mmCIF file of C-alpha atoms in Angstrom:
data_model
loop_
_atom_site.group_PDB
_atom_site.id
_atom_site.type_symbol
_atom_site.label_atom_id
_atom_site.label_comp_id
_atom_site.label_asym_id
_atom_site.label_seq_id
_atom_site.Cartn_x
_atom_site.Cartn_y
_atom_site.Cartn_z
ATOM 1 C CA UNK A 1 70.400 146.962 59.080
ATOM 2 C CA UNK A 2 68.665 149.296 56.352
ATOM 3 C CA UNK A 3 68.846 147.756 54.129
ATOM 4 C CA UNK A 4 67.750 148.825 49.729
ATOM 5 C CA UNK A 5 66.504 146.728 47.388
ATOM 6 C CA UNK A 6 66.184 147.456 43.610
ATOM 7 C CA UNK A 7 62.872 145.571 42.153
ATOM 8 C CA UNK A 8 60.858 146.042 45.150
ATOM 9 C CA UNK A 9 58.093 144.655 44.080
ATOM 10 C CA UNK A 10 59.280 141.302 42.251
ATOM 11 C CA UNK A 11 59.038 137.847 43.242
ATOM 12 C CA UNK A 12 62.464 137.488 45.570
ATOM 13 C CA UNK A 13 62.484 140.388 46.622
ATOM 14 C CA UNK A 14 58.976 141.075 48.287
ATOM 15 C CA UNK A 15 59.807 137.359 50.030
ATOM 16 C CA UNK A 16 63.235 138.992 50.957
ATOM 17 C CA UNK A 17 61.710 141.781 52.723
ATOM 18 C CA UNK A 18 59.678 139.917 54.704
ATOM 19 C CA UNK A 19 62.842 137.293 55.898
ATOM 20 C CA UNK A 20 64.014 140.797 56.826
ATOM 21 C CA UNK A 21 61.806 142.711 58.399
ATOM 22 C CA UNK A 22 60.864 139.733 60.207
ATOM 23 C CA UNK A 23 64.331 139.899 61.866
ATOM 24 C CA UNK A 24 64.312 143.480 62.830
ATOM 25 C CA UNK A 25 66.266 145.185 60.287
ATOM 26 C CA UNK A 26 64.763 148.389 58.163
ATOM 27 C CA UNK A 27 64.034 147.854 54.650
ATOM 28 C CA UNK A 28 63.385 150.324 51.819
ATOM 29 C CA UNK A 29 62.362 148.465 47.771
ATOM 30 C CA UNK A 30 62.768 150.722 45.216
ATOM 31 C CA UNK A 31 59.277 150.597 42.569
ATOM 32 C CA UNK A 32 58.673 151.964 39.227
ATOM 33 C CA UNK A 33 54.358 151.836 39.865
ATOM 34 C CA UNK A 34 52.882 153.402 42.725
ATOM 35 C CA UNK A 35 49.859 150.928 43.226
ATOM 36 C CA UNK A 36 52.428 148.550 43.667
ATOM 37 C CA UNK A 37 53.588 150.532 47.153
ATOM 38 C CA UNK A 38 50.697 148.664 49.146
ATOM 39 C CA UNK A 39 52.191 144.951 48.393
ATOM 40 C CA UNK A 40 55.492 146.218 50.055
ATOM 41 C CA UNK A 41 54.326 147.532 52.991
ATOM 42 C CA UNK A 42 52.325 144.495 53.605
ATOM 43 C CA UNK A 43 55.655 142.595 53.508
ATOM 44 C CA UNK A 44 57.138 145.368 56.361
ATOM 45 C CA UNK A 45 59.247 147.692 53.401
ATOM 46 C CA UNK A 46 58.737 151.271 53.432
ATOM 47 C CA UNK A 47 58.199 151.306 48.976
ATOM 48 C CA UNK A 48 60.522 154.409 46.601
ATOM 49 C CA UNK A 49 59.038 155.148 43.862
ATOM 50 C CA UNK A 50 62.098 155.767 41.408
ATOM 51 C CA UNK A 51 62.022 154.383 37.898
ATOM 52 C CA UNK A 52 65.498 153.025 37.358
ATOM 53 C CA UNK A 53 65.628 152.968 33.704
ATOM 54 C CA UNK A 54 65.238 156.970 33.586
ATOM 55 C CA UNK A 55 66.739 158.067 36.579
ATOM 56 C CA UNK A 56 69.930 159.703 37.485
ATOM 57 C CA UNK A 57 72.859 158.282 39.801
ATOM 58 C CA UNK A 58 73.076 161.030 41.735
ATOM 59 C CA UNK A 59 68.974 160.551 42.079
ATOM 60 C CA UNK A 60 69.287 157.082 43.224
ATOM 61 C CA UNK A 61 72.265 157.388 45.468
ATOM 62 C CA UNK A 62 69.667 160.294 47.522
ATOM 63 C CA UNK A 63 67.596 157.285 48.340
ATOM 64 C CA UNK A 64 70.462 154.608 49.364
ATOM 65 C CA UNK A 65 71.947 157.646 51.459
ATOM 66 C CA UNK A 66 72.596 156.113 55.306
ATOM 67 C CA UNK A 67 72.065 152.568 53.846
ATOM 68 C CA UNK A 68 74.027 149.671 55.337
ATOM 69 C CA UNK A 69 73.443 147.138 51.901
ATOM 70 C CA UNK A 70 71.521 147.097 48.891
ATOM 71 C CA UNK A 71 70.376 144.711 46.875
ATOM 72 C CA UNK A 72 70.033 144.636 43.209
ATOM 73 C CA UNK A 73 66.751 142.522 42.702
ATOM 74 C CA UNK A 74 65.219 143.840 40.072
ATOM 75 C CA UNK A 75 64.074 142.592 36.325
ATOM 76 C CA UNK A 76 62.441 143.081 32.878
ATOM 77 C CA UNK A 77 60.440 140.516 33.714
ATOM 78 C CA UNK A 78 58.555 137.892 31.213
ATOM 79 C CA UNK A 79 57.264 139.199 27.897
ATOM 80 C CA UNK A 80 59.935 142.157 27.836
ATOM 81 C CA UNK A 81 61.727 142.205 24.808
ATOM 82 C CA UNK A 82 65.527 141.976 24.115
ATOM 83 C CA UNK A 83 65.547 145.773 24.822
ATOM 84 C CA UNK A 84 64.154 146.021 27.937
ATOM 85 C CA UNK A 85 67.013 142.882 29.019
ATOM 86 C CA UNK A 86 69.607 145.868 28.266
ATOM 87 C CA UNK A 87 67.556 148.817 29.877
ATOM 88 C CA UNK A 88 66.856 147.301 33.338
ATOM 89 C CA UNK A 89 68.742 143.525 33.549
ATOM 90 C CA UNK A 90 72.316 145.773 33.017
ATOM 91 C CA UNK A 91 71.751 149.190 32.515
ATOM 92 C CA UNK A 92 69.341 149.777 36.008
ATOM 93 C CA UNK A 93 72.083 147.255 37.768
ATOM 94 C CA UNK A 94 74.562 149.472 36.438
ATOM 95 C CA UNK A 95 73.014 152.583 37.753
ATOM 96 C CA UNK A 96 72.637 150.816 41.057
ATOM 97 C CA UNK A 97 76.453 150.096 41.560
ATOM 98 C CA UNK A 98 76.703 153.672 40.668
ATOM 99 C CA UNK A 99 75.013 155.231 43.274
ATOM 100 C CA UNK A 100 75.590 152.625 45.654
ATOM 101 C CA UNK A 101 79.437 153.548 46.064
ATOM 102 C CA UNK A 102 78.359 157.238 45.657
ATOM 103 C CA UNK A 103 76.136 157.031 48.555
ATOM 104 C CA UNK A 104 79.136 154.699 50.349
ATOM 105 C CA UNK A 105 76.849 152.092 50.596
ATOM 106 C CA UNK A 106 79.962 149.147 50.433
ATOM 107 C CA UNK A 107 77.935 145.693 51.095
ATOM 108 C CA UNK A 108 76.303 145.090 47.268
ATOM 109 C CA UNK A 109 74.374 141.927 46.789
ATOM 110 C CA UNK A 110 72.920 141.055 42.815
ATOM 111 C CA UNK A 111 70.689 138.968 41.635
ATOM 112 C CA UNK A 112 72.381 137.456 38.944
ATOM 113 C CA UNK A 113 71.235 134.354 36.900
ATOM 114 C CA UNK A 114 73.181 130.688 36.166
ATOM 115 C CA UNK A 115 74.413 130.968 32.552
ATOM 116 C CA UNK A 116 75.387 134.687 32.831
ATOM 117 C CA UNK A 117 79.557 133.937 32.700
ATOM 118 C CA UNK A 118 79.453 132.614 28.965
ATOM 119 C CA UNK A 119 77.728 133.281 25.736
ATOM 120 C CA UNK A 120 74.690 131.432 25.270
ATOM 121 C CA UNK A 121 74.289 128.216 22.602
ATOM 122 C CA UNK A 122 72.810 129.136 19.461
ATOM 123 C CA UNK A 123 69.978 127.782 19.841
ATOM 124 C CA UNK A 124 68.980 129.395 22.671
ATOM 125 C CA UNK A 125 65.733 131.577 22.503
ATOM 126 C CA UNK A 126 66.528 135.011 21.296
ATOM 127 C CA UNK A 127 64.987 137.154 24.516
ATOM 128 C CA UNK A 128 66.537 134.560 26.825
ATOM 129 C CA UNK A 129 69.979 135.037 25.553
ATOM 130 C CA UNK A 130 69.686 138.886 25.304
ATOM 131 C CA UNK A 131 68.756 138.750 29.205
ATOM 132 C CA UNK A 132 71.642 136.136 29.877
ATOM 133 C CA UNK A 133 74.346 138.393 27.951
ATOM 134 C CA UNK A 134 72.742 141.706 30.100
ATOM 135 C CA UNK A 135 72.994 139.779 33.581
ATOM 136 C CA UNK A 136 76.548 139.059 32.306
ATOM 137 C CA UNK A 137 77.763 142.361 31.724
ATOM 138 C CA UNK A 138 75.915 144.072 34.688
ATOM 139 C CA UNK A 139 78.000 141.553 36.586
ATOM 140 C CA UNK A 140 81.144 142.165 35.008
ATOM 141 C CA UNK A 141 80.804 146.114 35.539
ATOM 142 C CA UNK A 142 79.952 145.375 39.156
ATOM 143 C CA UNK A 143 82.784 143.279 39.592
ATOM 144 C CA UNK A 144 85.351 145.805 38.569
ATOM 145 C CA UNK A 145 83.355 148.254 41.062
ATOM 146 C CA UNK A 146 86.444 148.941 44.217
ATOM 147 C CA UNK A 147 83.909 150.974 46.433
ATOM 148 C CA UNK A 148 81.532 147.973 46.629
ATOM 149 C CA UNK A 149 82.059 144.451 48.923
ATOM 150 C CA UNK A 150 79.676 142.839 46.221
ATOM 151 C CA UNK A 151 78.550 139.663 45.986
ATOM 152 C CA UNK A 152 76.540 137.997 42.940
ATOM 153 C CA UNK A 153 74.511 135.194 43.727
ATOM 154 C CA UNK A 154 73.673 133.210 40.306
ATOM 155 C CA UNK A 155 70.265 130.716 40.861
ATOM 156 C CA UNK A 156 69.196 128.278 38.948
ATOM 157 C CA UNK A 157 66.233 127.507 37.455
ATOM 158 C CA UNK A 158 63.773 129.299 39.732
ATOM 159 C CA UNK A 159 60.238 127.699 41.627
ATOM 160 C CA UNK A 160 57.621 128.825 43.249
ATOM 161 C CA UNK A 161 57.814 125.277 45.697
ATOM 162 C CA UNK A 162 57.763 125.766 48.796
ATOM 163 C CA UNK A 163 61.335 126.560 50.733
ATOM 164 C CA UNK A 164 63.022 123.958 52.388
ATOM 165 C CA UNK A 165 65.862 125.788 53.449
ATOM 166 C CA UNK A 166 68.508 123.288 52.109
ATOM 167 C CA UNK A 167 70.739 124.391 49.514
ATOM 168 C CA UNK A 168 74.237 123.871 47.502
ATOM 169 C CA UNK A 169 75.963 127.429 47.360
ATOM 170 C CA UNK A 170 79.482 126.721 45.734
ATOM 171 C CA UNK A 171 81.447 128.817 42.637
ATOM 172 C CA UNK A 172 79.795 126.140 40.473
ATOM 173 C CA UNK A 173 77.134 123.917 41.663
ATOM 174 C CA UNK A 174 75.888 122.667 38.320
ATOM 175 C CA UNK A 175 72.009 122.705 37.265
ATOM 176 C CA UNK A 176 69.155 122.149 38.859
ATOM 177 C CA UNK A 177 65.945 124.348 40.705
ATOM 178 C CA UNK A 178 65.852 126.612 43.497
ATOM 179 C CA UNK A 179 62.856 128.207 44.922
ATOM 180 C CA UNK A 180 62.359 131.830 45.572
ATOM 181 C CA UNK A 181 61.877 130.939 49.095
ATOM 182 C CA UNK A 182 65.503 129.629 49.265
ATOM 183 C CA UNK A 183 67.001 132.425 47.558
ATOM 184 C CA UNK A 184 65.316 134.776 49.509
ATOM 185 C CA UNK A 185 66.745 132.895 52.818
ATOM 186 C CA UNK A 186 70.415 132.787 51.135
ATOM 187 C CA UNK A 187 69.675 136.437 50.738
ATOM 188 C CA UNK A 188 69.516 137.299 54.222
ATOM 189 C CA UNK A 189 72.655 134.770 55.171
ATOM 190 C CA UNK A 190 74.812 136.918 52.936
ATOM 191 C CA UNK A 191 74.028 140.243 54.185
ATOM 192 C CA UNK A 192 74.919 139.225 57.503
ATOM 193 C CA UNK A 193 78.413 137.244 56.490
ATOM 194 C CA UNK A 194 80.885 140.048 55.086
ATOM 195 C CA UNK A 195 83.116 137.437 54.010
ATOM 196 C CA UNK A 196 81.113 136.394 51.093
ATOM 197 C CA UNK A 197 82.006 139.577 49.688
ATOM 198 C CA UNK A 198 84.037 139.014 46.244
ATOM 199 C CA UNK A 199 82.544 135.906 45.180
ATOM 200 C CA UNK A 200 80.414 134.546 42.899
ATOM 201 C CA UNK A 201 78.048 131.771 43.695
ATOM 202 C CA UNK A 202 75.860 129.590 42.439
ATOM 203 C CA UNK A 203 72.589 128.365 44.197
ATOM 204 C CA UNK A 204 70.240 125.080 43.801
ATOM 205 C CA UNK A 205 68.389 122.798 46.170
ATOM 206 C CA UNK A 206 70.814 120.671 48.146
ATOM 207 C CA UNK A 207 71.512 118.887 51.883
ATOM 208 C CA UNK A 208 72.777 121.821 53.400
ATOM 209 C CA UNK A 209 71.376 124.692 55.804
ATOM 210 C CA UNK A 210 71.740 128.004 54.282
ATOM 211 C CA UNK A 211 73.341 129.288 57.442
ATOM 212 C CA UNK A 212 75.891 126.689 56.998
ATOM 213 C CA UNK A 213 76.127 126.379 53.282
ATOM 214 C CA UNK A 214 76.766 130.400 53.726
ATOM 215 C CA UNK A 215 79.574 129.831 56.203
ATOM 216 C CA UNK A 216 80.859 127.040 54.505
ATOM 217 C CA UNK A 217 81.686 129.656 51.237
ATOM 218 C CA UNK A 218 82.943 132.558 53.895
ATOM 219 C CA UNK A 219 86.035 133.676 52.929
ATOM 220 C CA UNK A 220 88.109 133.743 56.674
#
């Protein structure tokens, strides 16, 4: 497969790029900073410099031409304010979905967040609340795209613990943690399972192997 990943220098994206390259896929990662390119090459991915906060849908679509799948794994990241939650976590996701549709790339995965499907509680940190609202708005936008075979993945609290390859994947899982390694493994498996199109899935650590967990939720 040829796969294009938005947010190609992110912690989950780099892990995913290594997995996809190792299984023989052709992987490109969209990055904002040219100095990040070597990290992508080391992971086995081709870097594509494109600022998703300023590019047009046509410009991004040109980078997606001929791809079999697209993965949105970008984020404003820690230390960013509410404005960039809107421009990246929401705006860039919507732009990437538009671009994929224009380029004819049907398979489309989104790395979202648990809690993006509800209004944050009043005591939630304002910046984190803005992040959850941005993710929720982006998810809603993608779900309306009839030209995309989308899957939205909502991991629990992310950790840098070594991946165990054992997860719980379901429409609702309850809150718990999940390693970034395991999130990347699940994304790689989802790309091979068309039966997960049209699903919004939560993900935490669990007792089922990744491939089995993905097969279990797939529609037949």
